[in-house]
Short mmCIF file of C-alpha atoms in Angstrom, two decimals:
data_model
loop_
_atom_site.label_atom_id
_atom_site.label_comp_id
_atom_site.label_asym_id
_atom_site.label_seq_id
_atom_site.Cartn_x
_atom_site.Cartn_y
_atom_site.Cartn_z
CA UNK A 1 37.54 135.06 7.33
CA UNK A 2 40.74 136.10 5.60
CA UNK A 3 41.12 138.95 8.13
CA UNK A 4 40.42 136.22 11.10
CA UNK A 5 43.07 134.37 8.98
CA UNK A 6 46.02 136.91 9.40
CA UNK A 7 45.43 137.60 12.35
CA UNK A 8 45.96 134.27 13.89
CA UNK A 9 49.03 133.99 11.24
CA UNK A 10 50.20 137.15 13.07
CA UNK A 11 50.13 135.70 16.46
CA UNK A 12 51.46 132.61 15.97
CA UNK A 13 54.07 134.58 14.22
CA UNK A 14 54.59 136.23 17.14
CA UNK A 15 54.08 133.45 19.46
CA UNK A 16 56.77 131.16 17.29
CA UNK A 17 59.56 134.63 17.56
CA UNK A 18 59.09 134.53 21.60
CA UNK A 19 59.71 130.80 21.74
CA UNK A 20 62.54 131.17 19.47
CA UNK A 21 64.28 134.21 21.52
CA UNK A 22 63.78 132.18 24.59
CA UNK A 23 65.46 129.17 23.16
CA UNK A 24 68.40 131.61 22.14
CA UNK A 25 68.97 133.40 25.14
CA UNK A 26 69.17 130.19 27.15
CA UNK A 27 72.12 129.47 24.86
CA UNK A 28 73.45 132.90 24.11
CA UNK A 29 74.05 134.73 27.26
CA UNK A 30 73.83 138.44 26.46
CA UNK A 31 76.16 140.98 28.32
CA UNK A 32 74.03 142.30 30.91
CA UNK A 33 76.55 144.30 32.91
CA UNK A 34 74.48 142.24 35.96
CA UNK A 35 75.58 139.55 37.73
CA UNK A 36 73.22 136.71 37.43
CA UNK A 37 73.16 133.19 39.35
CA UNK A 38 70.70 130.56 38.11
CA UNK A 39 70.11 127.36 40.24
CA UNK A 40 70.95 124.47 38.56
CA UNK A 41 71.83 120.86 38.85
CA UNK A 42 75.31 121.58 40.33
CA UNK A 43 74.24 125.12 41.77
CA UNK A 44 71.91 124.64 44.69
CA UNK A 45 70.10 127.46 46.97
CA UNK A 46 69.76 127.48 50.26
CA UNK A 47 67.93 129.78 52.46
CA UNK A 48 65.67 132.87 52.00
CA UNK A 49 65.82 136.56 51.40
CA UNK A 50 68.88 138.43 50.68
CA UNK A 51 71.27 136.60 52.75
CA UNK A 52 70.92 133.16 51.06
CA UNK A 53 73.88 131.11 49.97
CA UNK A 54 74.73 128.34 47.58
CA UNK A 55 76.93 125.17 47.51
CA UNK A 56 78.21 123.95 44.52
CA UNK A 57 77.60 120.19 43.93
CA UNK A 58 79.62 117.31 42.31
CA UNK A 59 83.40 117.47 41.79
CA UNK A 60 83.49 121.33 42.39
CA UNK A 61 82.02 120.81 45.90
CA UNK A 62 85.26 118.06 46.46
CA UNK A 63 87.78 120.89 46.55
CA UNK A 64 86.20 122.31 49.78
CA UNK A 65 88.40 119.77 52.05
CA UNK A 66 91.44 119.17 49.41
CA UNK A 67 93.72 121.10 51.71
CA UNK A 68 92.17 118.70 54.90
CA UNK A 69 92.48 115.02 54.10
CA UNK A 70 92.50 114.05 57.64
CA UNK A 71 91.00 116.66 60.44
CA UNK A 72 94.19 117.00 62.14
CA UNK A 73 94.64 120.24 64.16
CA UNK A 74 94.83 123.34 63.82
CA UNK A 75 91.97 124.24 61.42
CA UNK A 76 91.97 126.98 58.94
CA UNK A 77 88.74 128.04 57.10
CA UNK A 78 88.60 130.08 54.12
CA UNK A 79 85.90 132.46 53.44
CA UNK A 80 85.51 134.06 50.40
CA UNK A 81 84.69 134.49 46.30
CA UNK A 82 86.11 133.08 43.42
CA UNK A 83 89.66 134.43 44.34
CA UNK A 84 90.09 132.05 47.14
CA UNK A 85 87.72 129.49 45.40
CA UNK A 86 90.58 129.85 42.54
CA UNK A 87 88.12 130.00 39.90
CA UNK A 88 90.00 128.87 36.36
CA UNK A 89 92.59 126.72 38.24
CA UNK A 90 92.66 122.53 38.21
CA UNK A 91 91.90 121.26 42.15
CA UNK A 92 95.92 120.85 43.08
CA UNK A 93 96.64 124.03 42.13
CA UNK A 94 93.64 125.62 44.42
CA UNK A 95 93.99 127.72 47.98
CA UNK A 96 93.50 124.74 49.88
CA UNK A 97 96.03 122.59 49.09
CA UNK A 98 98.75 125.46 48.47
CA UNK A 99 97.99 127.15 51.53
CA UNK A 100 98.31 123.57 53.70
CA UNK A 101 101.71 122.86 51.69
CA UNK A 102 102.79 126.59 52.41
CA UNK A 103 102.19 126.33 56.09
CA UNK A 104 103.46 122.82 56.49
CA UNK A 105 106.69 124.08 55.13
CA UNK A 106 106.63 126.83 58.05
CA UNK A 107 106.33 123.99 60.57
CA UNK A 108 102.39 124.28 60.93
CA UNK A 109 100.67 121.01 60.13
CA UNK A 110 97.27 122.12 59.41
CA UNK A 111 93.74 121.11 57.66
CA UNK A 112 92.78 123.91 55.31
CA UNK A 113 89.03 124.12 54.50
CA UNK A 114 88.28 126.01 51.42
CA UNK A 115 84.97 127.40 52.01
CA UNK A 116 85.18 130.16 48.99
CA UNK A 117 82.02 130.56 46.67
CA UNK A 118 82.42 131.39 42.89
CA UNK A 119 80.43 134.66 42.71
CA UNK A 120 80.03 134.85 46.58
CA UNK A 121 79.65 138.14 48.41
CA UNK A 122 79.86 138.91 52.45
CA UNK A 123 76.25 138.27 52.92
CA UNK A 124 76.70 134.79 51.23
CA UNK A 125 79.84 134.11 52.90
CA UNK A 126 78.19 134.97 56.46
CA UNK A 127 75.28 132.65 55.78
CA UNK A 128 77.01 129.79 54.38
CA UNK A 129 79.38 129.76 57.09
CA UNK A 130 76.87 130.11 60.18
CA UNK A 131 74.71 127.45 58.11
CA UNK A 132 77.39 124.46 56.82
CA UNK A 133 80.58 125.06 59.16
CA UNK A 134 79.98 123.81 62.97
CA UNK A 135 82.96 122.34 63.98
CA UNK A 136 85.55 124.53 65.47
CA UNK A 137 88.04 126.30 64.10
CA UNK A 138 91.60 128.11 65.08
CA UNK A 139 92.04 130.42 62.16
CA UNK A 140 89.13 132.00 59.99
CA UNK A 141 90.73 133.68 56.77
CA UNK A 142 88.11 135.99 55.38
CA UNK A 143 88.26 137.83 51.84
CA UNK A 144 87.83 141.13 51.27
CA UNK A 145 87.40 142.34 47.81
CA UNK A 146 85.80 144.92 45.76
CA UNK A 147 82.37 143.07 45.25
CA UNK A 148 81.97 142.02 49.16
CA UNK A 149 79.26 144.48 49.58
CA UNK A 150 77.23 143.43 46.81
CA UNK A 151 73.70 142.16 47.46
CA UNK A 152 71.77 139.76 45.61
CA UNK A 153 68.01 140.09 45.14
CA UNK A 154 66.20 136.54 44.49
CA UNK A 155 63.01 135.24 42.90
CA UNK A 156 62.96 131.64 43.20
CA UNK A 157 65.76 129.91 41.62
CA UNK A 158 67.72 132.93 40.02
CA UNK A 159 69.18 136.07 41.61
CA UNK A 160 70.74 139.19 40.64
CA UNK A 161 72.94 141.69 41.38
CA UNK A 162 71.23 144.98 40.39
CA UNK A 163 73.63 147.60 41.15
CA UNK A 164 71.88 151.09 40.77
CA UNK A 165 68.93 149.93 38.53
CA UNK A 166 65.50 151.61 40.10
CA UNK A 167 63.55 148.65 41.29
CA UNK A 168 59.88 148.02 42.87
CA UNK A 169 58.80 147.20 45.89
CA UNK A 170 60.11 143.47 45.74
CA UNK A 171 63.57 144.74 45.43
CA UNK A 172 63.43 143.54 41.73
CA UNK A 173 62.87 145.62 38.60
CA UNK A 174 59.72 146.28 37.43
CA UNK A 175 59.17 148.77 34.24
CA UNK A 176 55.96 147.99 33.62
CA UNK A 177 54.67 147.81 37.19
CA UNK A 178 53.45 144.25 37.00
CA UNK A 179 53.65 143.64 40.73
CA UNK A 180 53.03 139.82 41.85
CA UNK A 181 53.71 138.82 38.19
CA UNK A 182 57.03 140.35 37.86
CA UNK A 183 59.30 137.89 40.16
CA UNK A 184 57.84 135.16 38.31
CA UNK A 185 58.48 136.62 34.87
CA UNK A 186 62.05 137.38 35.62
CA UNK A 187 62.68 133.98 36.84
CA UNK A 188 61.03 131.67 33.79
CA UNK A 189 61.57 133.89 30.81
CA UNK A 190 64.87 135.02 29.68
CA UNK A 191 63.24 137.48 27.14
CA UNK A 192 61.52 139.67 29.79
CA UNK A 193 64.50 139.26 31.66
CA UNK A 194 66.38 140.87 29.26
CA UNK A 195 63.84 143.74 28.52
CA UNK A 196 63.36 144.51 32.10
CA UNK A 197 67.13 144.74 32.90
CA UNK A 198 67.92 146.55 29.65
CA UNK A 199 64.85 148.89 30.18
CA UNK A 200 64.79 149.73 33.99
CA UNK A 201 66.34 153.31 34.58
CA UNK A 202 69.15 153.79 36.43
CA UNK A 203 69.74 155.88 39.88
CA UNK A 204 73.05 156.92 40.93
CA UNK A 205 74.31 155.60 44.25
CA UNK A 206 77.52 155.94 46.49
CA UNK A 207 78.65 152.84 48.49
CA UNK A 208 79.65 153.86 51.89
CA UNK A 209 82.66 151.55 52.65
CA UNK A 210 82.79 152.73 56.30
CA UNK A 211 79.20 151.48 56.96
CA UNK A 212 79.52 148.27 55.14
CA UNK A 213 83.16 147.85 56.92
CA UNK A 214 81.37 148.26 60.70
CA UNK A 215 78.72 145.79 59.73
CA UNK A 216 80.85 143.35 57.75
CA UNK A 217 83.77 143.26 60.52
CA UNK A 218 81.18 142.80 63.07
CA UNK A 219 79.55 139.91 61.04
CA UNK A 220 82.99 138.30 61.12
CA UNK A 221 84.05 138.51 64.65
CA UNK A 222 80.62 136.96 65.42
CA UNK A 223 81.52 134.01 63.35
CA UNK A 224 84.97 133.97 64.64
CA UNK A 225 84.00 133.99 68.11
CA UNK A 226 81.40 131.59 66.93
CA UNK A 227 83.80 128.95 65.92
CA UNK A 228 86.33 129.74 68.49
CA UNK A 229 88.69 131.18 65.40
CA UNK A 230 91.36 133.70 65.23
CA UNK A 231 90.61 136.00 62.61
CA UNK A 232 92.69 137.08 59.44
CA UNK A 233 91.36 139.67 56.82
CA UNK A 234 93.37 139.12 53.60
CA UNK A 235 92.60 142.12 51.03
CA UNK A 236 92.93 141.66 47.44
CA UNK A 237 93.68 144.07 44.90
CA UNK A 238 92.75 144.02 40.94
CA UNK A 239 94.91 142.51 38.40
CA UNK A 240 94.97 145.32 36.08
CA UNK A 241 98.06 147.27 36.74
CA UNK A 242 100.84 147.79 39.39
CA UNK A 243 100.07 146.89 42.94
CA UNK A 244 101.91 149.90 44.32
CA UNK A 245 100.14 152.32 42.48
CA UNK A 246 96.29 151.23 43.59
CA UNK A 247 94.30 153.31 45.65
CA UNK A 248 91.69 150.76 47.12
CA UNK A 249 87.73 151.67 47.68
CA UNK A 250 88.13 149.56 50.76
CA UNK A 251 90.79 151.05 52.33
CA UNK A 252 88.14 152.26 54.87
CA UNK A 253 87.46 148.65 56.06
CA UNK A 254 91.04 148.21 56.66
CA UNK A 255 91.55 150.92 58.83
CA UNK A 256 88.21 149.77 61.07
CA UNK A 257 89.76 146.51 60.95
CA UNK A 258 92.99 147.61 62.40
CA UNK A 259 91.43 150.07 64.99
CA UNK A 260 89.10 146.91 66.40
CA UNK A 261 92.70 144.53 66.50
CA UNK A 262 91.89 142.39 63.71
CA UNK A 263 94.95 141.34 61.56
CA UNK A 264 95.00 142.38 57.95
CA UNK A 265 96.79 141.10 55.26
CA UNK A 266 97.06 143.55 52.21
CA UNK A 267 97.81 141.68 49.22
CA UNK A 268 98.74 144.79 47.00
CA UNK A 269 101.03 145.79 49.38
CA UNK A 270 102.45 142.02 49.81
CA UNK A 271 102.73 141.66 46.38
CA UNK A 272 104.44 144.69 45.54
CA UNK A 273 106.67 144.65 42.60
CA UNK A 274 105.52 141.55 41.28
CA UNK A 275 103.99 142.29 37.66
CA UNK A 276 100.05 141.26 37.72
CA UNK A 277 100.58 139.97 34.17
CA UNK A 278 103.04 137.60 35.40
CA UNK A 279 100.47 136.16 38.03
CA UNK A 280 96.89 136.64 36.59
CA UNK A 281 94.40 134.82 34.76
CA UNK A 282 92.72 137.66 33.61
CA UNK A 283 92.61 141.45 34.57
CA UNK A 284 90.04 141.10 37.04
CA UNK A 285 91.02 139.29 40.38
CA UNK A 286 92.07 135.19 39.33
CA UNK A 287 95.56 134.04 39.55
CA UNK A 288 97.34 131.75 37.10
CA UNK A 289 99.17 129.03 38.95
CA UNK A 290 102.06 130.78 39.72
CA UNK A 291 100.10 133.82 41.35
CA UNK A 292 98.09 131.54 43.74
CA UNK A 293 101.20 129.54 44.99
CA UNK A 294 102.61 133.29 45.69
CA UNK A 295 99.15 134.19 47.37
CA UNK A 296 99.24 131.20 49.63
CA UNK A 297 102.59 131.95 50.54
CA UNK A 298 102.14 135.21 51.96
CA UNK A 299 98.64 134.16 53.39
CA UNK A 300 100.76 131.24 55.37
CA UNK A 301 103.24 133.96 56.45
CA UNK A 302 100.36 135.79 58.25
CA UNK A 303 98.81 133.33 59.46
CA UNK A 304 101.43 131.26 61.33
CA UNK A 305 101.77 133.82 64.39
CA UNK A 306 98.42 133.62 64.80
CA UNK A 307 97.74 129.70 64.74
CA UNK A 308 97.18 127.98 68.12
CA UNK A 309 99.42 124.96 68.42
CA UNK A 310 97.45 121.48 68.97
CA UNK A 311 97.48 120.66 72.66
#
């Protein structure tokens, strides 16, 4: 009896420990070096497979048409990640209204739709555009950034960019070979997720930017044709160091775009001698108010020749 009591006590203590760890991990997010999205009240997933996308509900969704108070012509649609979305800035200093103002100062009265998705990649951007934007547009401005090729793998209401982690047949890390139980645990248990992401081995791989560029640019051109738009690709540098000293991994994409006759605005060249520390919110990729205004002005300079004047 005493032994049984000890066993039950040990099992109860283990259960309490697991429950406690689950609660802690839902509040304190450990550094996993893995991009994670979790569906919640303001973040809603749409579609299936790797090419799903998400929308931001509530106040943040209002930013989309802040640069388009009236559906005037011509229309510019911005497609990208948190850079064009302007994460960290108030609505009035986001790309939409700033670009609209910059274009107005250059004599172009336009409607600017900001379809930037925080944590977005090319697959999600294309999926959003295909599903959500049906009205014709005059110019499609598409962001190119280091994370554009990343791919999310989804299990229900949770998704991960796994990089070089070894994965099972379902595309998810499964270090213990649990098969069909694995995605359920990854979605619902933060303890299991932490263990799986930390303990799964890594496999080295090299990203083929040329192959990605061919696929992505074809997708961009298809969406531009569908909307009857001109296409402008805007490549963004990091904000870690001097712009004129950066060698961008995605140079093959820029070369392929130019070969296809697609206009490209290389923001590192446009910013030139500007000091990154003067225009950044962080050392990654997000701009402060001064920086985003400067970005909008450079996009406006490149956009004006491509815009079709209203009849």
